[in-house]
Each structure stands twice: as structure tokens, then as C-alpha cells.
Coordinates of N, CA and C in Angstrom, one line a residue:
Chain A
D1 N 90.2 108.0 117.8 CA 90.1 107.0 116.7 C 88.6 106.7 116.5
I2 N 88.2 106.4 115.3 CA 86.8 105.9 115.0 C 86.9 104.4 115.2
Q3 N 86.0 103.9 116.0 CA 85.9 102.5 116.2 C 84.9 101.9 115.3
M4 N 85.2 100.7 114.7 CA 84.3 100.1 113.8 C 83.9 98.7 114.4
T5 N 82.6 98.5 114.6 CA 82.1 97.3 115.2 C 81.2 96.5 114.2
Q6 N 81.6 95.3 113.9 CA 80.9 94.4 113.0 C 80.1 93.4 113.8
S7 N 78.9 93.0 113.2 CA 78.1 92.0 113.7 C 77.4 91.2 112.6
P8 N 77.3 89.9 112.8 CA 77.9 89.1 113.8 C 79.4 88.8 113.6
S9 N 80.0 88.2 114.6 CA 81.4 87.8 114.4 C 81.5 86.6 113.5
T10 N 80.6 85.7 113.6 CA 80.5 84.5 112.8 C 79.1 84.4 112.3
L11 N 79.0 83.9 111.0 CA 77.7 83.7 110.4 C 77.7 82.4 109.7
S12 N 76.7 81.5 110.0 CA 76.6 80.3 109.3 C 75.5 80.4 108.3
A13 N 75.7 80.0 107.1 CA 74.7 80.1 106.1 C 74.9 79.0 105.0
S14 N 73.9 78.9 104.2 CA 73.9 77.9 103.1 C 74.0 78.6 101.7
V15 N 74.5 77.8 100.8 CA 74.5 78.3 99.4 C 73.1 78.7 99.0
G16 N 72.9 79.9 98.4 CA 71.6 80.4 98.0 C 71.0 81.3 99.0
D17 N 71.5 81.3 100.2 CA 70.9 82.2 101.3 C 71.3 83.7 101.0
R18 N 70.4 84.5 101.5 CA 70.7 86.0 101.5 C 71.2 86.3 102.9
V19 N 72.4 87.0 102.9 CA 73.0 87.3 104.2 C 73.3 88.8 104.3
T20 N 73.3 89.3 105.5 CA 73.6 90.7 105.8 C 74.6 90.8 106.9
I21 N 75.6 91.6 106.7 CA 76.6 91.8 107.8 C 76.5 93.3 108.1
T22 N 76.5 93.6 109.4 CA 76.4 95.0 109.8 C 77.7 95.6 110.4
C23 N 77.9 96.8 110.1 CA 79.1 97.5 110.6 C 78.7 98.9 111.2
R24 N 79.1 99.2 112.4 CA 78.7 100.4 113.0 C 80.0 101.2 113.3
A25 N 79.9 102.5 113.0 CA 81.1 103.4 113.3 C 80.7 104.2 114.6
S26 N 81.8 104.5 115.4 CA 81.6 105.2 116.6 C 81.2 106.6 116.4
Q27 N 81.4 107.2 115.2 CA 81.0 108.5 114.9 C 80.7 108.5 113.4
S28 N 80.1 109.6 112.9 CA 79.7 109.6 111.5 C 80.9 109.6 110.6
I29 N 80.8 108.8 109.6 CA 81.9 108.8 108.5 C 81.4 109.3 107.2
S30 N 80.3 110.1 107.3 CA 79.8 110.7 106.1 C 80.2 112.2 106.1
S31 N 80.5 112.7 105.0 CA 81.0 114.1 104.9 C 80.0 115.0 104.3
W32 N 80.3 116.3 104.5 CA 79.3 117.4 104.0 C 79.3 117.3 102.4
L33 N 80.3 116.6 101.8 CA 80.2 116.5 100.4 C 79.3 115.3 99.9
S34 N 78.6 114.7 100.9 CA 77.7 113.6 100.7 C 78.4 112.4 100.3
S35 N 79.6 112.3 100.6 CA 80.3 111.0 100.4 C 80.5 110.3 101.8
T36 N 80.4 109.0 101.7 CA 80.6 108.2 102.9 C 81.8 107.3 102.7
W37 N 82.7 107.4 103.6 CA 84.0 106.8 103.5 C 84.1 105.5 104.2
L38 N 83.4 104.5 103.5 CA 83.4 103.1 104.1 C 83.7 102.1 103.0
A39 N 84.5 101.2 103.2 CA 84.8 100.1 102.3 C 84.6 98.8 102.9
W40 N 84.3 97.8 102.1 CA 84.1 96.4 102.5 C 85.1 95.6 101.7
Y41 N 85.7 94.6 102.5 CA 86.7 93.7 101.9 C 86.3 92.3 102.2
Q42 N 86.8 91.4 101.3 CA 86.6 90.0 101.5 C 88.1 89.4 101.6
Q43 N 88.3 88.5 102.6 CA 89.6 87.9 102.7 C 89.4 86.4 102.8
K44 N 90.2 85.7 102.1 CA 90.2 84.2 102.2 C 91.5 83.8 102.8
P45 N 91.5 82.6 103.4 CA 92.7 82.2 104.2 C 94.0 82.3 103.4
G46 N 95.0 82.9 104.0 CA 96.3 83.0 103.3 C 96.4 84.0 102.2
K47 N 95.4 84.8 102.0 CA 95.3 85.8 100.9 C 95.2 87.2 101.4
A48 N 95.6 88.1 100.6 CA 95.3 89.5 100.9 C 93.8 89.9 100.8
P49 N 93.4 90.8 101.5 CA 92.0 91.3 101.4 C 91.8 91.8 99.9
K50 N 90.5 91.7 99.5 CA 90.1 92.2 98.2 C 88.9 93.2 98.4
I51 N 89.1 94.3 97.8 CA 88.0 95.3 98.0 C 86.8 94.9 97.2
L52 N 85.6 95.0 97.9 CA 84.3 94.7 97.2 C 83.5 95.9 96.9
I53 N 83.5 96.8 97.9 CA 82.6 98.0 97.9 C 83.4 99.2 98.5
Y54 N 83.2 100.3 97.9 CA 83.8 101.6 98.5 C 82.7 102.7 98.4
K55 N 83.0 103.7 99.2 CA 82.1 104.8 99.4 C 80.7 104.2 99.8
A56 N 80.7 103.2 100.6 CA 79.6 102.6 101.3 C 78.7 101.7 100.3
S57 N 78.6 102.1 99.1 CA 77.6 101.4 98.2 C 78.1 101.2 96.8
T58 N 79.3 101.7 96.4 CA 79.8 101.5 95.1 C 80.5 100.2 94.9
L59 N 80.1 99.4 94.0 CA 80.6 98.1 93.7 C 81.9 98.2 92.9
E60 N 83.0 97.6 93.4 CA 84.3 97.6 92.7 C 84.1 96.9 91.4
S61 N 84.8 97.4 90.4 CA 84.8 96.7 89.1 C 85.1 95.2 89.2
G62 N 84.3 94.4 88.5 CA 84.6 93.0 88.5 C 84.0 92.2 89.7
V63 N 83.4 92.9 90.6 CA 82.8 92.2 91.8 C 81.4 91.8 91.4
P64 N 80.9 90.6 91.7 CA 79.6 90.2 91.3 C 78.5 91.1 91.9
S65 N 77.4 91.2 91.1 CA 76.3 92.1 91.5 C 75.5 91.6 92.7
R66 N 75.8 90.3 93.1 CA 75.1 89.8 94.3 C 75.5 90.5 95.6
F67 N 76.7 91.2 95.5 CA 77.2 91.9 96.6 C 76.6 93.4 96.5
S68 N 76.2 93.9 97.7 CA 75.7 95.3 97.7 C 76.0 95.9 99.1
G69 N 76.2 97.2 99.1 CA 76.4 97.8 100.4 C 75.5 99.0 100.5
S70 N 75.1 99.3 101.7 CA 74.2 100.5 102.0 C 74.6 101.1 103.3
G71 N 74.0 102.2 103.6 CA 74.1 102.9 104.9 C 74.8 104.3 104.7
S72 N 74.7 105.0 105.8 CA 75.3 106.3 105.9 C 75.4 106.7 107.4
G73 N 76.2 107.7 107.6 CA 76.4 108.1 109.0 C 77.2 107.1 109.8
T74 N 76.5 106.3 110.6 CA 77.2 105.4 111.4 C 76.8 103.9 111.2
E75 N 75.8 103.7 110.4 CA 75.3 102.3 110.3 C 75.4 101.9 108.8
F76 N 76.0 100.7 108.7 CA 76.2 100.2 107.3 C 76.0 98.7 107.2
T77 N 75.6 98.2 106.0 CA 75.4 96.8 105.8 C 76.0 96.4 104.5
L78 N 76.5 95.1 104.5 CA 76.9 94.4 103.4 C 75.9 93.3 103.2
T79 N 75.4 93.2 102.0 CA 74.4 92.1 101.7 C 74.9 91.3 100.5
I80 N 74.8 90.0 100.7 CA 75.0 89.0 99.6 C 73.7 88.4 99.3
S81 N 73.2 88.6 98.1 CA 71.8 88.3 97.8 C 71.6 86.8 97.7
S82 N 72.6 86.1 97.2 CA 72.4 84.6 97.0 C 73.8 84.0 97.1
L83 N 74.1 83.5 98.3 CA 75.4 83.0 98.6 C 75.9 81.9 97.6
Q84 N 77.1 82.1 97.1 CA 77.8 81.1 96.3 C 78.9 80.5 97.0
P85 N 79.4 79.3 96.6 CA 80.4 78.6 97.3 C 81.7 79.4 97.5
D86 N 82.0 80.3 96.5 CA 83.2 81.1 96.6 C 83.1 82.3 97.6
D87 N 81.9 82.5 98.2 CA 81.7 83.6 99.1 C 82.0 83.3 100.5
F88 N 82.3 82.1 100.8 CA 82.6 81.7 102.2 C 84.0 82.2 102.5
A89 N 84.1 83.2 103.4 CA 85.3 84.0 103.6 C 85.1 84.8 104.9
T90 N 86.1 85.7 105.2 CA 85.9 86.7 106.2 C 85.8 88.0 105.6
Y91 N 84.9 88.8 106.1 CA 84.6 90.1 105.6 C 84.9 91.2 106.6
Y92 N 85.5 92.3 106.1 CA 85.9 93.4 107.0 C 85.3 94.7 106.4
C93 N 84.8 95.6 107.3 CA 84.6 96.9 106.9 C 85.7 97.8 107.4
Q94 N 85.9 99.0 106.7 CA 86.9 99.9 107.0 C 86.4 101.3 106.8
Q95 N 86.7 102.2 107.7 CA 86.4 103.6 107.5 C 87.6 104.3 107.0
Y96 N 87.5 105.2 106.0 CA 88.6 106.0 105.6 C 88.2 107.5 105.6
H97 N 87.4 107.8 106.6 CA 86.9 109.2 106.8 C 88.1 110.0 107.4
S98 N 88.7 109.4 108.4 CA 89.8 110.1 109.1 C 90.8 109.1 109.6
D99 N 92.1 109.5 109.6 CA 93.0 108.5 110.1 C 93.1 108.5 111.6
P100 N 93.4 107.3 112.2 CA 93.7 106.0 111.6 C 92.5 105.4 110.9
Y101 N 92.8 104.9 109.7 CA 91.7 104.3 108.9 C 91.3 102.9 109.4
T102 N 90.5 102.8 110.4 CA 90.3 101.6 111.2 C 89.4 100.6 110.5
F103 N 89.7 99.3 110.8 CA 88.9 98.2 110.3 C 88.0 97.7 111.4
G104 N 87.0 97.0 111.0 CA 86.2 96.2 111.9 C 86.9 95.0 112.3
Q105 N 86.3 94.2 113.2 CA 87.0 93.0 113.7 C 86.8 91.8 112.8
G106 N 86.0 92.0 111.8 CA 85.7 90.9 110.9 C 84.5 90.0 111.1
T107 N 83.9 89.5 110.1 CA 82.8 88.6 110.2 C 83.2 87.4 109.3
K108 N 83.2 86.2 110.0 CA 83.6 85.0 109.3 C 82.3 84.3 108.8
L109 N 82.2 84.1 107.5 CA 81.0 83.5 106.9 C 81.3 82.1 106.6
E110 N 80.6 81.2 107.4 CA 80.8 79.8 107.3 C 79.7 79.0 106.6
I111 N 80.1 77.9 106.1 CA 79.0 77.0 105.5 C 78.3 76.3 106.6
K112 N 76.9 76.4 106.5 CA 76.1 75.7 107.5 C 76.0 74.2 107.2
Chain B
Q1 N 98.8 97.8 84.9 CA 98.5 96.8 85.9 C 99.3 97.2 87.2
I2 N 98.5 97.4 88.3 CA 99.2 97.8 89.5 C 99.5 96.5 90.3
T3 N 100.8 96.5 90.8 CA 101.2 95.4 91.7 C 102.1 96.0 92.8
L4 N 102.0 95.3 93.9 CA 102.8 95.7 95.1 C 103.4 94.4 95.7
K5 N 104.6 94.5 96.2 CA 105.2 93.3 96.9 C 106.0 93.8 98.1
E6 N 105.8 93.1 99.2 CA 106.5 93.4 100.4 C 107.7 92.5 100.5
S7 N 108.8 93.1 101.1 CA 110.0 92.3 101.3 C 110.6 92.8 102.6
G8 N 111.4 91.8 103.2 CA 112.0 92.1 104.5 C 112.3 90.8 105.2
P9 N 112.8 90.9 106.5 CA 113.1 89.7 107.2 C 111.8 89.0 107.6
T10 N 112.0 87.7 107.7 CA 110.8 86.8 108.2 C 110.9 86.6 109.7
L11 N 112.1 86.8 110.2 CA 112.3 86.6 111.7 C 113.1 87.8 112.2
V12 N 112.6 88.4 113.3 CA 113.4 89.4 114.0 C 113.3 89.1 115.5
K13 N 114.4 89.5 116.2 CA 114.4 89.3 117.6 C 113.8 90.4 118.4
P14 N 113.3 90.1 119.6 CA 112.7 91.2 120.4 C 113.7 92.3 120.6
T15 N 113.1 93.5 120.6 CA 113.8 94.8 120.7 C 114.5 95.3 119.4
Q16 N 114.6 94.4 118.4 CA 115.2 94.9 117.2 C 114.2 95.8 116.4
T17 N 114.8 96.4 115.3 CA 114.0 97.2 114.4 C 113.7 96.5 113.2
L18 N 112.4 96.5 112.8 CA 112.0 95.9 111.6 C 112.0 96.9 110.4
T19 N 112.5 96.5 109.3 CA 112.5 97.3 108.1 C 111.8 96.6 107.0
L20 N 110.7 97.0 106.5 CA 110.0 96.4 105.4 C 110.0 97.3 104.2
T21 N 110.1 96.7 103.0 CA 110.1 97.5 101.8 C 108.9 97.1 100.9
C22 N 108.1 98.0 100.4 CA 107.1 97.8 99.5 C 107.5 98.3 98.1
T23 N 107.7 97.3 97.2 CA 108.1 97.7 95.8 C 106.9 97.6 94.9
F24 N 106.6 98.6 94.2 CA 105.3 98.6 93.4 C 105.6 99.0 92.0
S25 N 104.6 98.7 91.2 CA 104.7 99.0 89.7 C 103.2 99.4 89.3
G26 N 103.2 100.0 88.2 CA 101.9 100.4 87.6 C 101.3 101.7 88.0
F27 N 102.0 102.4 88.9 CA 101.6 103.7 89.3 C 102.8 104.5 89.8
S28 N 102.6 105.8 90.0 CA 103.7 106.6 90.5 C 103.3 107.3 91.8
L29 N 104.1 107.3 92.8 CA 103.8 107.9 94.0 C 104.1 109.4 94.0
S30 N 104.3 109.9 92.8 CA 104.4 111.4 92.6 C 103.1 111.9 92.0
T31 N 102.2 111.0 91.7 CA 100.9 111.4 91.1 C 100.0 111.9 92.1
S32 N 99.4 113.0 91.9 CA 98.5 113.6 92.9 C 97.4 112.7 93.3
G33 N 97.2 112.5 94.6 CA 96.1 111.7 95.1 C 96.5 110.3 95.5
V34 N 97.7 109.9 95.1 CA 98.1 108.5 95.3 C 98.7 108.3 96.7
G35 N 98.4 107.2 97.3 CA 99.0 106.9 98.6 C 99.4 105.4 98.7
V36 N 100.3 105.1 99.6 CA 100.6 103.7 99.9 C 100.6 103.5 101.4
G37 N 99.9 102.5 101.8 CA 99.7 102.3 103.3 C 100.2 100.9 103.7
W38 N 100.4 100.8 105.0 CA 100.8 99.5 105.6 C 99.7 99.0 106.5
I39 N 99.4 97.8 106.4 CA 98.4 97.1 107.3 C 99.0 95.8 107.7
R40 N 98.7 95.4 109.0 CA 99.2 94.1 109.4 C 98.0 93.3 110.0
Q41 N 98.3 92.0 110.1 CA 97.3 91.1 110.6 C 98.0 89.9 111.4
P42 N 97.9 90.0 112.7 CA 98.4 88.9 113.5 C 97.7 87.6 113.1
P43 N 98.3 86.4 113.3 CA 97.7 85.2 112.9 C 96.3 85.0 113.6
G44 N 95.3 84.8 112.7 CA 94.0 84.5 113.2 C 93.2 85.7 113.7
K45 N 93.8 86.9 113.5 CA 93.2 88.1 114.0 C 92.8 89.1 112.9
A46 N 92.3 90.3 113.3 CA 91.8 91.2 112.4 C 92.9 92.1 111.8
L47 N 92.5 92.8 110.8 CA 93.4 93.8 110.1 C 93.6 95.0 111.0
E48 N 94.9 95.5 111.0 CA 95.2 96.7 111.7 C 95.9 97.7 110.8
W49 N 95.4 98.9 110.7 CA 96.0 99.9 109.9 C 97.2 100.5 110.6
L50 N 98.4 100.6 109.9 CA 99.6 101.1 110.6 C 100.0 102.5 110.2
A51 N 100.1 102.7 108.9 CA 100.7 104.0 108.4 C 100.4 104.2 107.0
L52 N 100.5 105.4 106.5 CA 100.1 105.8 105.2 C 101.0 107.0 104.7
I53 N 101.5 106.9 103.5 CA 102.2 108.1 103.0 C 101.6 108.4 101.6
Y54 N 101.4 109.8 101.4 CA 100.8 110.3 100.2 C 101.8 110.8 99.3
W55 N 101.3 111.1 98.1 CA 102.2 111.6 97.0 C 102.9 112.9 97.4
D56 N 102.3 113.7 98.3 CA 102.9 114.9 98.7 C 103.8 114.8 99.9
D57 N 104.1 113.6 100.3 CA 104.9 113.2 101.4 C 104.2 113.4 102.8
D58 N 102.9 113.7 102.7 CA 102.1 113.7 104.0 C 102.1 112.3 104.5
K59 N 102.4 112.2 105.8 CA 102.5 110.9 106.5 C 101.5 110.8 107.6
R60 N 100.9 109.6 107.8 CA 99.9 109.4 108.8 C 100.3 108.1 109.5
Y61 N 100.1 108.1 110.8 CA 100.5 106.9 111.6 C 99.3 106.5 112.6
S62 N 99.3 105.2 112.9 CA 98.4 104.8 113.9 C 98.8 105.4 115.2
P63 N 97.9 106.1 115.9 CA 98.3 106.7 117.2 C 98.9 105.8 118.2
S64 N 98.4 104.5 118.2 CA 99.0 103.6 119.2 C 100.4 103.1 118.9
L65 N 100.9 103.4 117.7 CA 102.2 102.9 117.3 C 103.1 104.1 116.8
T66 N 102.6 105.3 116.8 CA 103.3 106.4 116.2 C 104.7 106.6 116.6
S67 N 105.0 106.3 117.9 CA 106.3 106.5 118.4 C 107.3 105.4 117.9
R68 N 106.8 104.4 117.3 CA 107.6 103.3 116.8 C 107.7 103.2 115.3
L69 N 106.9 103.9 114.6 CA 106.8 103.8 113.2 C 107.5 105.0 112.4
T70 N 108.1 104.6 111.3 CA 108.5 105.7 110.3 C 108.2 105.1 108.9
I71 N 107.5 105.9 108.1 CA 107.3 105.6 106.8 C 107.9 106.6 105.8
T72 N 108.6 106.1 104.8 CA 109.2 106.9 103.8 C 109.0 106.4 102.4
K73 N 109.2 107.3 101.5 CA 109.1 106.8 100.1 C 110.3 107.2 99.3
D74 N 110.6 106.4 98.3 CA 111.6 106.7 97.3 C 110.9 106.6 95.9
T75 N 110.5 107.7 95.4 CA 109.7 107.8 94.2 C 110.5 107.2 93.0
S76 N 111.8 107.5 93.0 CA 112.6 107.0 91.8 C 112.7 105.5 91.8
K77 N 112.6 104.9 92.9 CA 112.7 103.4 93.0 C 111.4 102.8 93.1
N78 N 110.3 103.5 93.1 CA 109.0 103.0 93.3 C 108.9 102.1 94.6
Q79 N 109.4 102.7 95.7 CA 109.4 101.9 96.9 C 108.9 102.8 98.1
V80 N 108.2 102.1 99.0 CA 107.9 102.7 100.3 C 108.4 101.8 101.4
V81 N 109.1 102.4 102.4 CA 109.7 101.7 103.4 C 109.0 102.0 104.8
L82 N 108.8 100.9 105.5 CA 108.2 101.1 106.9 C 109.3 100.6 107.9
R83 N 109.6 101.4 108.9 CA 110.4 101.0 110.0 C 109.6 100.9 111.2
M84 N 109.8 99.8 112.0 CA 109.1 99.7 113.3 C 110.2 99.3 114.3
T85 N 110.3 100.1 115.3 CA 111.3 99.9 116.3 C 110.7 99.1 117.5
G86 N 111.6 98.6 118.3 CA 111.2 97.9 119.5 C 110.3 96.7 119.3
M87 N 110.6 95.9 118.4 CA 109.8 94.7 118.1 C 109.6 93.8 119.3
D88 N 108.3 93.3 119.3 CA 107.9 92.4 120.5 C 107.2 91.3 119.9
P89 N 107.1 90.1 120.6 CA 106.4 89.0 120.0 C 104.9 89.3 119.6
V90 N 104.3 90.3 120.2 CA 102.9 90.6 119.8 C 102.9 91.3 118.5
D91 N 104.0 91.7 117.9 CA 104.1 92.3 116.6 C 104.2 91.2 115.5
T92 N 104.2 90.0 115.9 CA 104.2 88.9 114.9 C 102.9 89.0 114.1
A93 N 103.1 89.1 112.8 CA 101.9 89.3 111.9 C 102.3 89.2 110.5
T94 N 101.3 89.1 109.6 CA 101.5 89.3 108.2 C 101.4 90.8 107.9
Y95 N 102.4 91.4 107.3 CA 102.4 92.8 107.0 C 102.1 93.0 105.5
Y96 N 101.1 93.8 105.2 CA 100.7 94.1 103.8 C 101.0 95.6 103.5
C97 N 101.3 95.8 102.3 CA 101.3 97.2 101.8 C 100.2 97.3 100.7
A98 N 99.6 98.5 100.5 CA 98.4 98.6 99.7 C 98.4 100.0 99.1
H99 N 97.8 100.1 97.9 CA 97.6 101.3 97.1 C 96.3 102.0 97.4
L100 N 96.3 103.3 97.4 CA 95.0 103.9 97.5 C 95.0 105.3 96.7
I101 N 93.9 105.7 96.4 CA 93.7 107.1 95.8 C 92.9 107.9 96.8
Y102 N 93.4 109.0 97.2 CA 92.8 109.8 98.2 C 91.4 110.2 97.8
G103 N 90.4 110.0 98.7 CA 89.0 110.4 98.4 C 88.3 109.4 97.4
D104 N 88.8 108.2 97.3 CA 88.2 107.3 96.3 C 87.9 105.9 97.0
R105 N 88.7 104.9 96.6 CA 88.4 103.5 97.0 C 88.9 103.0 98.3
S106 N 89.8 103.8 99.0 CA 90.6 103.2 100.1 C 91.5 102.2 99.4
F107 N 91.9 101.1 100.1 CA 92.9 100.2 99.6 C 92.4 99.3 98.5
D108 N 92.7 99.6 97.2 CA 92.2 98.9 96.1 C 93.1 97.8 95.5
Y109 N 94.4 98.0 95.8 CA 95.4 97.0 95.4 C 96.3 96.7 96.6
W110 N 96.5 95.4 96.8 CA 97.3 94.9 97.9 C 98.4 94.0 97.5
G111 N 99.5 94.1 98.3 CA 100.6 93.1 98.1 C 100.1 91.8 98.6
Q112 N 100.9 90.8 98.4 CA 100.6 89.4 98.9 C 100.8 89.2 100.4
G113 N 101.6 90.2 101.0 CA 101.8 90.1 102.4 C 103.1 89.4 102.7
T114 N 103.7 89.7 103.9 CA 104.9 89.0 104.3 C 104.8 88.7 105.8
L115 N 105.0 87.5 106.2 CA 104.8 87.1 107.6 C 106.1 87.4 108.3
V116 N 106.0 88.2 109.4 CA 107.2 88.5 110.2 C 106.9 87.9 111.6
T117 N 107.9 87.1 112.0 CA 107.8 86.5 113.3 C 108.8 87.1 114.3
V118 N 108.4 87.5 115.5 CA 109.3 88.1 116.4 C 109.5 87.0 117.5
S119 N 110.7 86.6 117.6 CA 111.1 85.5 118.6 C 112.6 85.6 118.8
S120 N 113.0 85.2 120.0 CA 114.4 85.2 120.3 C 115.0 83.8 119.9

């Protein structure tokens, strides 16, 4: 299995802050086709996850442009350029390079 | 508009078999590239990928649970069924089904989830 490790587990920040969450894969999840099979999700309490970014850096339709993703191989980041009140939630990365399509352990973004 | 909804028992006893149904609309599981997966989340914990079935009936399972899981599809009913045998209290979780397109977004549409509690 490919292990996905997120850091930090918890992040305290204020509205307007720029924040970055890191996700590391235990092996490369980029393919020879130059695609990188990594997704980022946002989950709020009692709700299903919502996809934000796929293929490491492609923003899902309707997701605000303050969200961005980058990385390749084994190292990835999710950046929120200016935190809004609606962004306080838990974020998960997921690789879909090979099954099982494993998730990271999550990063809880809290209000400072 | 794609929607998915999970249904099944909310309470099962230890050792029993859990059967969950995902009923969907807005897409066909006979369309090339389409898949439906199951993911679970114990209370307060992270997401765990369980199983996935593709349009061509290719089935994939979590290696740690493969002996306990069976995923099937009924294309005519727009349903995917997950069976999990030997339920244990540690299997208490919210179970989600979700849609994906192979080689694209991963899970782009999710059901609301259903909480299954395992207790005697």
C-alpha cells in the first residue's frame, strides 16, 4: 500500500492568513504520462468530503481560487492564500495512483 | 446532476454481515471509465478506502479487509452493494459511497453517508 502522511495534524490560523498543508506519499504517485494522481478534500463536521483539487494541482469547478495545490512524485502541498471563515475544516489528501486509494490522516484547520 | 445515497442498517451485532446499498442517479455504471467506491470513517477518525467497482465489473478491495468484503453492481437498478462479513465494534463508522471517473478526479461526488454502529 502507498502510505500518505499529512502534516501538521492540527493547524491554528486566523482569517486572512496564508496556510500550507503538506502531504507525503511513501512512493511516487506520478506516472509516465506526466499525471499525478493526488486529490485534496475538505470535510466539515457531519458532512461528506468535498473534492477541492485533483491531479495534484487542478482546481475542481466551483472551488474558490484561493485554494491551490502543487507537487509531484512524493511531496505535495495544499495552500489557502487568504483564509476565510468557511475554510475552517479538516483537509485530507488521497492518492489514486494505485489501489488501495489511500487517504492521509487529515489536517484539522482551527481558528486561532 | 449526480447524486448518491447510502442505505442499510444503522445497528448490527458483532459477527453479523453488513449489507449496504448505494443508489445513484445522474450517471450509468455501464459507461466506460465510471466507478463507484466505498469509504468509511470511524467517529473522529480519518477516511478509509474500502472497495471500488468499475463499469467493466473490475473490483478492487482494501488488502486489510479483502477477505471480508464483497462489492457488486446492478446496472439496471443503478445500485452498488457492499457486503462486509464478521462485523466488529471497531467497524463502527460512517460509510460513504462515491462516484469517480477512472484517470480523472478520484471521488468527485459523495453520498451523505450512513452511520453503522456495531454493538450487541
